[in-house]
CSV table of C-alpha atoms in Angstrom, one decimal:
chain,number,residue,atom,x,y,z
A,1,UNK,CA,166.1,317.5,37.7
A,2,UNK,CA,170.0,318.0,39.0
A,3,UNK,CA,170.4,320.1,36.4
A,4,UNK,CA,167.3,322.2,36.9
A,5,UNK,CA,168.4,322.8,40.7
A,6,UNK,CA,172.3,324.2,39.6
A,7,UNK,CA,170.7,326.1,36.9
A,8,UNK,CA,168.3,327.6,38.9
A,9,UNK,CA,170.9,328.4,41.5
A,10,UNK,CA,173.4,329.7,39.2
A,11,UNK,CA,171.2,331.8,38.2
A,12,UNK,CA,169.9,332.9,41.3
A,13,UNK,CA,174.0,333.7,42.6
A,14,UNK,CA,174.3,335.8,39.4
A,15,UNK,CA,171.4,337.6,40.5
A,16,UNK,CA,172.4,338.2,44.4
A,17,UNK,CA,176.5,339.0,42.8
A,18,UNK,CA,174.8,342.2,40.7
A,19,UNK,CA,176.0,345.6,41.7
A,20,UNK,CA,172.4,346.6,41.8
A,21,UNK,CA,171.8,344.1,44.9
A,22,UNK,CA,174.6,346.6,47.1
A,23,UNK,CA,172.5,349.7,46.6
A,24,UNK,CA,169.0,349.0,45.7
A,25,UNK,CA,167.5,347.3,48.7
A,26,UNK,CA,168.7,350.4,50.9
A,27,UNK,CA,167.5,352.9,48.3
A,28,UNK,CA,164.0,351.4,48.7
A,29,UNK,CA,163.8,350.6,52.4
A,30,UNK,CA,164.5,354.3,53.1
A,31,UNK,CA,162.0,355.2,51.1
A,32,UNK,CA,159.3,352.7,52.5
A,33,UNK,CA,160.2,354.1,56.2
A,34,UNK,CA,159.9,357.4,54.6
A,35,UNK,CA,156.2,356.5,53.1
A,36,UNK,CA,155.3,354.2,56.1
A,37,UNK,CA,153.5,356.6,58.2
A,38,UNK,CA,152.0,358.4,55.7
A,39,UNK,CA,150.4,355.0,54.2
A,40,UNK,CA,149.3,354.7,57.9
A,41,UNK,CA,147.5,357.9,57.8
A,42,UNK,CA,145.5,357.5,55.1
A,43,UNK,CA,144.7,353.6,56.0
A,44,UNK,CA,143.2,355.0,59.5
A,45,UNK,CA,141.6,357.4,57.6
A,46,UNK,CA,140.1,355.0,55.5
A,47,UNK,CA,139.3,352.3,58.0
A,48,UNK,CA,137.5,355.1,60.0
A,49,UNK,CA,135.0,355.6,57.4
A,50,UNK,CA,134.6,352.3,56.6
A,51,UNK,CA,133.8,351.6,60.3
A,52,UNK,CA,136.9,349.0,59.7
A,53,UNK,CA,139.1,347.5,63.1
A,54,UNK,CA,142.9,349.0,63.7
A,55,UNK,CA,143.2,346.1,65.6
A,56,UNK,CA,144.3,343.5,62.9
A,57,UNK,CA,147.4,345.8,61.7
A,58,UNK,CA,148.0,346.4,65.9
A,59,UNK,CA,147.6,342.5,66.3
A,60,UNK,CA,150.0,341.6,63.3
A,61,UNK,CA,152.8,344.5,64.5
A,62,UNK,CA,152.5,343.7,68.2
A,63,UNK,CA,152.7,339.6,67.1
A,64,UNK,CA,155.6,340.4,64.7
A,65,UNK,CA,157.7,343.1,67.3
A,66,UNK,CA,156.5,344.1,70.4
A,67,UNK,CA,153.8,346.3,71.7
A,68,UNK,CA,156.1,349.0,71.7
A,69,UNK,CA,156.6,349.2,68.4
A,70,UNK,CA,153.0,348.7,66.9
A,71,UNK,CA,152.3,352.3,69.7
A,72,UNK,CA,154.9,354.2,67.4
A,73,UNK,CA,153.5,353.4,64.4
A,74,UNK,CA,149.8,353.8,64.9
A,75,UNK,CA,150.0,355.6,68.0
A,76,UNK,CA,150.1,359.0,65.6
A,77,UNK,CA,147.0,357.2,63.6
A,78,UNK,CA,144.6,356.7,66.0
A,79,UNK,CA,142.9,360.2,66.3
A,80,UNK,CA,141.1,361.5,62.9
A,81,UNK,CA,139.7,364.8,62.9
A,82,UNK,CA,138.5,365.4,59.4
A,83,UNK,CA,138.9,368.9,58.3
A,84,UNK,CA,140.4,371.0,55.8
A,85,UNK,CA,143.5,370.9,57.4
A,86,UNK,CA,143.6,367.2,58.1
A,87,UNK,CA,142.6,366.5,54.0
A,88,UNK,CA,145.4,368.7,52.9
A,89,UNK,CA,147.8,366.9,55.4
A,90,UNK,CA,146.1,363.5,53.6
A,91,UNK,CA,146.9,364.8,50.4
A,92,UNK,CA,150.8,366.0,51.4
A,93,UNK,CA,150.7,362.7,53.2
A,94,UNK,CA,149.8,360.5,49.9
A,95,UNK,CA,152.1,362.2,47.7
A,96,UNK,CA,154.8,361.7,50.3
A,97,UNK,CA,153.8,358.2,50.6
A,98,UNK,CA,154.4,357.0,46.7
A,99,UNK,CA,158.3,358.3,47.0
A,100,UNK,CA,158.3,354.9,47.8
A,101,UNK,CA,156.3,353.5,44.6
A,102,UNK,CA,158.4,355.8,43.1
A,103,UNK,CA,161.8,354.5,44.1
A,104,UNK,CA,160.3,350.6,43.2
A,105,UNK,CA,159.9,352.0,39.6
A,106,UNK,CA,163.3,353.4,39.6
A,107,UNK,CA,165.1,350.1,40.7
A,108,UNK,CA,162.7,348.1,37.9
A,109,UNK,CA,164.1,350.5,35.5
A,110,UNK,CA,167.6,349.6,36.7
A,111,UNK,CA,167.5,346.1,36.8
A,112,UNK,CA,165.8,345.8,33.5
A,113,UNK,CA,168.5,348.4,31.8
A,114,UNK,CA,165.3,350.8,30.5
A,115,UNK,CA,166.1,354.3,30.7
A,116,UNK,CA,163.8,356.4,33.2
A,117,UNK,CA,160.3,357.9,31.4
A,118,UNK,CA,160.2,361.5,32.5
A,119,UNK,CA,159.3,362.8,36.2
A,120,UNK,CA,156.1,363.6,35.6
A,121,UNK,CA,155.1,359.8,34.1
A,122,UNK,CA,156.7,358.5,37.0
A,123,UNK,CA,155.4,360.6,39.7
A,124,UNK,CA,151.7,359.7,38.2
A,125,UNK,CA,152.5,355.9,38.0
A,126,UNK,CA,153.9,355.7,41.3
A,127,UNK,CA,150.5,357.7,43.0
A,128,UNK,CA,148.5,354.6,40.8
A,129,UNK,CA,151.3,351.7,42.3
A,130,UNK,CA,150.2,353.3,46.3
A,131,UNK,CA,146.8,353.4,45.6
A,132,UNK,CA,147.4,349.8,45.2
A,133,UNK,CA,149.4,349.5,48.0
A,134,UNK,CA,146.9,350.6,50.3
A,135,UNK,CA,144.3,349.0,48.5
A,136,UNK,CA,146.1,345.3,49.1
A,137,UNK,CA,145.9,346.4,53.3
A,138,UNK,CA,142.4,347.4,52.9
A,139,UNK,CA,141.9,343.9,51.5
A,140,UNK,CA,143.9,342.0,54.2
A,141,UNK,CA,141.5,344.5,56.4
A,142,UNK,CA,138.1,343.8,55.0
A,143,UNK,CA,138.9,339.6,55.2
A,144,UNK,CA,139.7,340.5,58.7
A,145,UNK,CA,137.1,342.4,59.6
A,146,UNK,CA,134.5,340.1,57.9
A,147,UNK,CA,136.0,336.5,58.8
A,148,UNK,CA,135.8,337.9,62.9
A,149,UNK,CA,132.0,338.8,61.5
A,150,UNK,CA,131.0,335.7,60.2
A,151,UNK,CA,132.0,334.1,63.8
A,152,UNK,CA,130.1,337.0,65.6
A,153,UNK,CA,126.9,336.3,63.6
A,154,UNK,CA,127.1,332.1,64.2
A,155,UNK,CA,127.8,332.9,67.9
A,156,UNK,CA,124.5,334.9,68.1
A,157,UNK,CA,122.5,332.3,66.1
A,158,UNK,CA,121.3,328.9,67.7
A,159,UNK,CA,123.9,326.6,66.3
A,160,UNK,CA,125.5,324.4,68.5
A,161,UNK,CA,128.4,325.1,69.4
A,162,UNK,CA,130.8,322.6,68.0
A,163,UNK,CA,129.5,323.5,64.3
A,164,UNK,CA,130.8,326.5,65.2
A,165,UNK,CA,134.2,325.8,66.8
A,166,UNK,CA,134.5,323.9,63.2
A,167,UNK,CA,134.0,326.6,61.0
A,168,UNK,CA,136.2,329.2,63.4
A,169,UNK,CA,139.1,326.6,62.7
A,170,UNK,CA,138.3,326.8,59.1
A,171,UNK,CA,138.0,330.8,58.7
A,172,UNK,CA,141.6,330.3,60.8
A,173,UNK,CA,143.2,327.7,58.5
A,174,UNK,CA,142.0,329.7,55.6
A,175,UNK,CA,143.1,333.4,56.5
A,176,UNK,CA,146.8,332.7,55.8
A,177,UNK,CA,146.3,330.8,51.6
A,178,UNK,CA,143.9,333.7,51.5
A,179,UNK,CA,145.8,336.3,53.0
A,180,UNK,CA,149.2,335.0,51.1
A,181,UNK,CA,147.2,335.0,48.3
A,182,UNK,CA,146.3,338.8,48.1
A,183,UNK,CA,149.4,339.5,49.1
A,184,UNK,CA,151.0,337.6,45.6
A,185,UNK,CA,148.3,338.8,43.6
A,186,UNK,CA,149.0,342.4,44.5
A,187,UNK,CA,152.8,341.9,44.1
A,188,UNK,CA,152.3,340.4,40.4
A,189,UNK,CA,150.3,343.7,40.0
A,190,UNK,CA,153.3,346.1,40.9
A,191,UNK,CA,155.7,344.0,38.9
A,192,UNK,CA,154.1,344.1,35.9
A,193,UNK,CA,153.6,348.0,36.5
A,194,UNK,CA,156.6,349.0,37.8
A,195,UNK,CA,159.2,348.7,34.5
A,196,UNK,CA,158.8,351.7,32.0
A,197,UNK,CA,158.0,348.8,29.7
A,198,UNK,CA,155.7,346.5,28.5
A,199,UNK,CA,155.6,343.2,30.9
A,200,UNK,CA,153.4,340.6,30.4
A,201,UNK,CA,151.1,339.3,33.5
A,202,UNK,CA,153.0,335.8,32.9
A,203,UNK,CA,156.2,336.9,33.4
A,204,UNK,CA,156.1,338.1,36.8
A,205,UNK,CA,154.9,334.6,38.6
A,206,UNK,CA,158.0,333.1,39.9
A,207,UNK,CA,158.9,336.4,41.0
A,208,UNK,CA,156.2,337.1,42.6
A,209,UNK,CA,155.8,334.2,44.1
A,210,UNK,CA,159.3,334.1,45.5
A,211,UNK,CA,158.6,337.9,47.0
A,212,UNK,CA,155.6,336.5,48.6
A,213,UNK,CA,157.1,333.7,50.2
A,214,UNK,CA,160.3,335.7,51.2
A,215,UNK,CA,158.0,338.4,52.9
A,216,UNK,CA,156.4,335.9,55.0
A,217,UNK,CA,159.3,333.6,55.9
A,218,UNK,CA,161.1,336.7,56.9
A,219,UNK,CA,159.0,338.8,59.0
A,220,UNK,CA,158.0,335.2,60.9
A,221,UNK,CA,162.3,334.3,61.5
A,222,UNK,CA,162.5,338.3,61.9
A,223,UNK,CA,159.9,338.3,64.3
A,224,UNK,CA,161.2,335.4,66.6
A,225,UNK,CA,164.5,336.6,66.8
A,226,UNK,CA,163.2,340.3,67.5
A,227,UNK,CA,161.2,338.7,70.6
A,228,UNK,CA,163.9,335.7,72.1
A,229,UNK,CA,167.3,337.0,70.9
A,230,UNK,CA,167.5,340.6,69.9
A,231,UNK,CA,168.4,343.0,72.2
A,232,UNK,CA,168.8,346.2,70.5
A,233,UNK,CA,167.6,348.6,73.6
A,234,UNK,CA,171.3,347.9,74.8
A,235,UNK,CA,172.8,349.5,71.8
A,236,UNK,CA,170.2,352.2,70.4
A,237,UNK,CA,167.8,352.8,73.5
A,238,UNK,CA,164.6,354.5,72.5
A,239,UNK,CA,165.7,354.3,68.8
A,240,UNK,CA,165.5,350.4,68.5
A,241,UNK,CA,161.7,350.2,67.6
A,242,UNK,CA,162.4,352.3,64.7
A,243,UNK,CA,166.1,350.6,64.3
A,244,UNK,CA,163.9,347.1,64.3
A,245,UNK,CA,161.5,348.9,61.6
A,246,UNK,CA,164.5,350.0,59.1
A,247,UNK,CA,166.2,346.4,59.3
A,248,UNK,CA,162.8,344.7,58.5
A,249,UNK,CA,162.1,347.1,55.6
A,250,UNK,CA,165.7,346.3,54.6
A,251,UNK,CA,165.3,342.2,54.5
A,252,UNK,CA,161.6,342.8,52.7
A,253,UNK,CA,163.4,344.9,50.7
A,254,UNK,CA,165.9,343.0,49.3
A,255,UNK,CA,163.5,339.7,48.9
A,256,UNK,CA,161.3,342.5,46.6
A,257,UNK,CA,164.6,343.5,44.7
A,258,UNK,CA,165.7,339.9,44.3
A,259,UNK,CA,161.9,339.0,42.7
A,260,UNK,CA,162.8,341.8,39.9
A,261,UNK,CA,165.8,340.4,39.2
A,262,UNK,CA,164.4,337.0,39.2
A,263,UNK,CA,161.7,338.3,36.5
A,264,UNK,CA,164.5,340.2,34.4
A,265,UNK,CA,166.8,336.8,34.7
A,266,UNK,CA,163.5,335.2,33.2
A,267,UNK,CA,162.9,337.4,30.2
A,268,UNK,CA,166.4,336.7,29.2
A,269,UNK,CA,166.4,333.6,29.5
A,270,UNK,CA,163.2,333.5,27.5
A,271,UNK,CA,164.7,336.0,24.9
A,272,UNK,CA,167.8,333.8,24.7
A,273,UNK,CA,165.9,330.2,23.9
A,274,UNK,CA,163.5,332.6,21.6
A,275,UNK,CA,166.5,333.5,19.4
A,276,UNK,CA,168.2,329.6,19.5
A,277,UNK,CA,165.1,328.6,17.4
A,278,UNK,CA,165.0,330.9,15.0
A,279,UNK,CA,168.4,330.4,14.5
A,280,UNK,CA,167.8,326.9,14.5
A,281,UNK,CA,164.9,327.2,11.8
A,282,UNK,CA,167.1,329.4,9.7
């Protein structure tokens, strides 16, 4: 067991000490503020068809920062006119939006050591890896949405109403395994996408799950210091809701780039036990 721990946190230091950890993390969190609004506009678009509440991306930005800062962010969402001009702006603003797919595929490819596939292979793959971006929000939407409609429907039904102050504990309990959950399984999905290589689905679990847990640890510590202890209006004024927004992209960031590396550290370490016994059997 000791030695499990210092291998795994050798490894782990050898994977924090690579050059790739100084630049990759603030390649891709410029990118994500970059394709953040964008991804905005077309999830308002979609959650406006779909007759779909703002509120639970307002609740969790508002919970996570301040007011303040979920108003930037969605205050540019709220009104959808669609017309021509408004699709062509969606379709600007989706290809705008997968720069940042499009830089994830760029540091697999570095921290794997595969040389880039063309530009035009990457810019399609990296439209696919937003796609399922937004798709893993519409998700966290739709459980939203339809755990809040479950309670509606038991309020207006003659149940009594401890049964259901019961099951409104459950639905609560059971929105953050299931929301965590999503969240991993749609993490594993860009992992195994992102290298120009073939990666197998069983490959990408313990970083996945370490990019899942990372993401949630840090927006929670993020967010309490953000709310008791950070004070960045004295320093960058009106800029420090967007200051807040680049530092939180940064730390998610570089738990994402420390889950490749974790996945390439594994593959290795797989290859290298995977040539022992054939040596062995020779």
């Amino acid at each position: 067991m000791r030695e499990k721990i210092k291998r795994g946190a050798s490894n782990f230091f050898k994977i924090i000490t690579k050059p790739e950890m100084e630049i990759l993390p603030g390649h891709l969190a410029f990118s994500f503020v970059i394709s953040i609004v964008p991804t905005l506009t077309i999830l308002t678009y979609i959650a406006s068809i779909f007759h779909f509440d703002l509120q639970f991306i307002n609740d969790f930005i508002s919970q996570a920062f301040s007011q303040e800062f979920a108003d930037m962010l969605l205050g540019v969402n709220m009104i959808v006119k669609a017309d021509w001009n408004f699709f062509l702006t969606l379709i600007i603003a989706y290809i705008i939006a997968s720069n940042g797919a499009a830089s994830v595929i760029a540091s697999s490819n570095m921290i794997y050591g595969i040389k880039n596939s063309s530009f035009f292979k990457r810019r399609l793959k990296s439209l696919f890896m937003i796609l399922i971006i937004i798709l893993l929000f519409v998700f966290l939407l739709i459980f939203s949405v339809f755990g809040n409609k479950i309670i509606e429907m038991l309020q207006i039904m003659d149940i009594s109403e401890k049964i259901i102050t019961n099951i409104t504990l459950v639905i609560s309990v059971l929105k953050g395994p299931i929301s965590w959950f999503i969240i991993f399984f749609f993490i594993k999905i860009i992992f195994t996408m992102a290298p120009d290589k073939k990666i197998k689905s069983n490959e990408v679990n313990k970083g996945a799950i370490f990019t899942t847990i990372g993401f949630v640890v840090i927006t929670y510590i993020y967010s309490l210091y953000t709310t008791h202890f950070a004070n960045y209006d004295v320093f960058y004024g009106n800029l420090a809701s967007i200051v807040v927004l680049m530092i939180w992209l940064y730390l998610l960031s570089y738990v994402f780039t420390i889950g490749l590396a974790l996945n390439y550290r594994e593959e290795v370490i797989t290859l290298e036990k995977t040539q022992k016994l054939v040596t062995v059997e020779k």
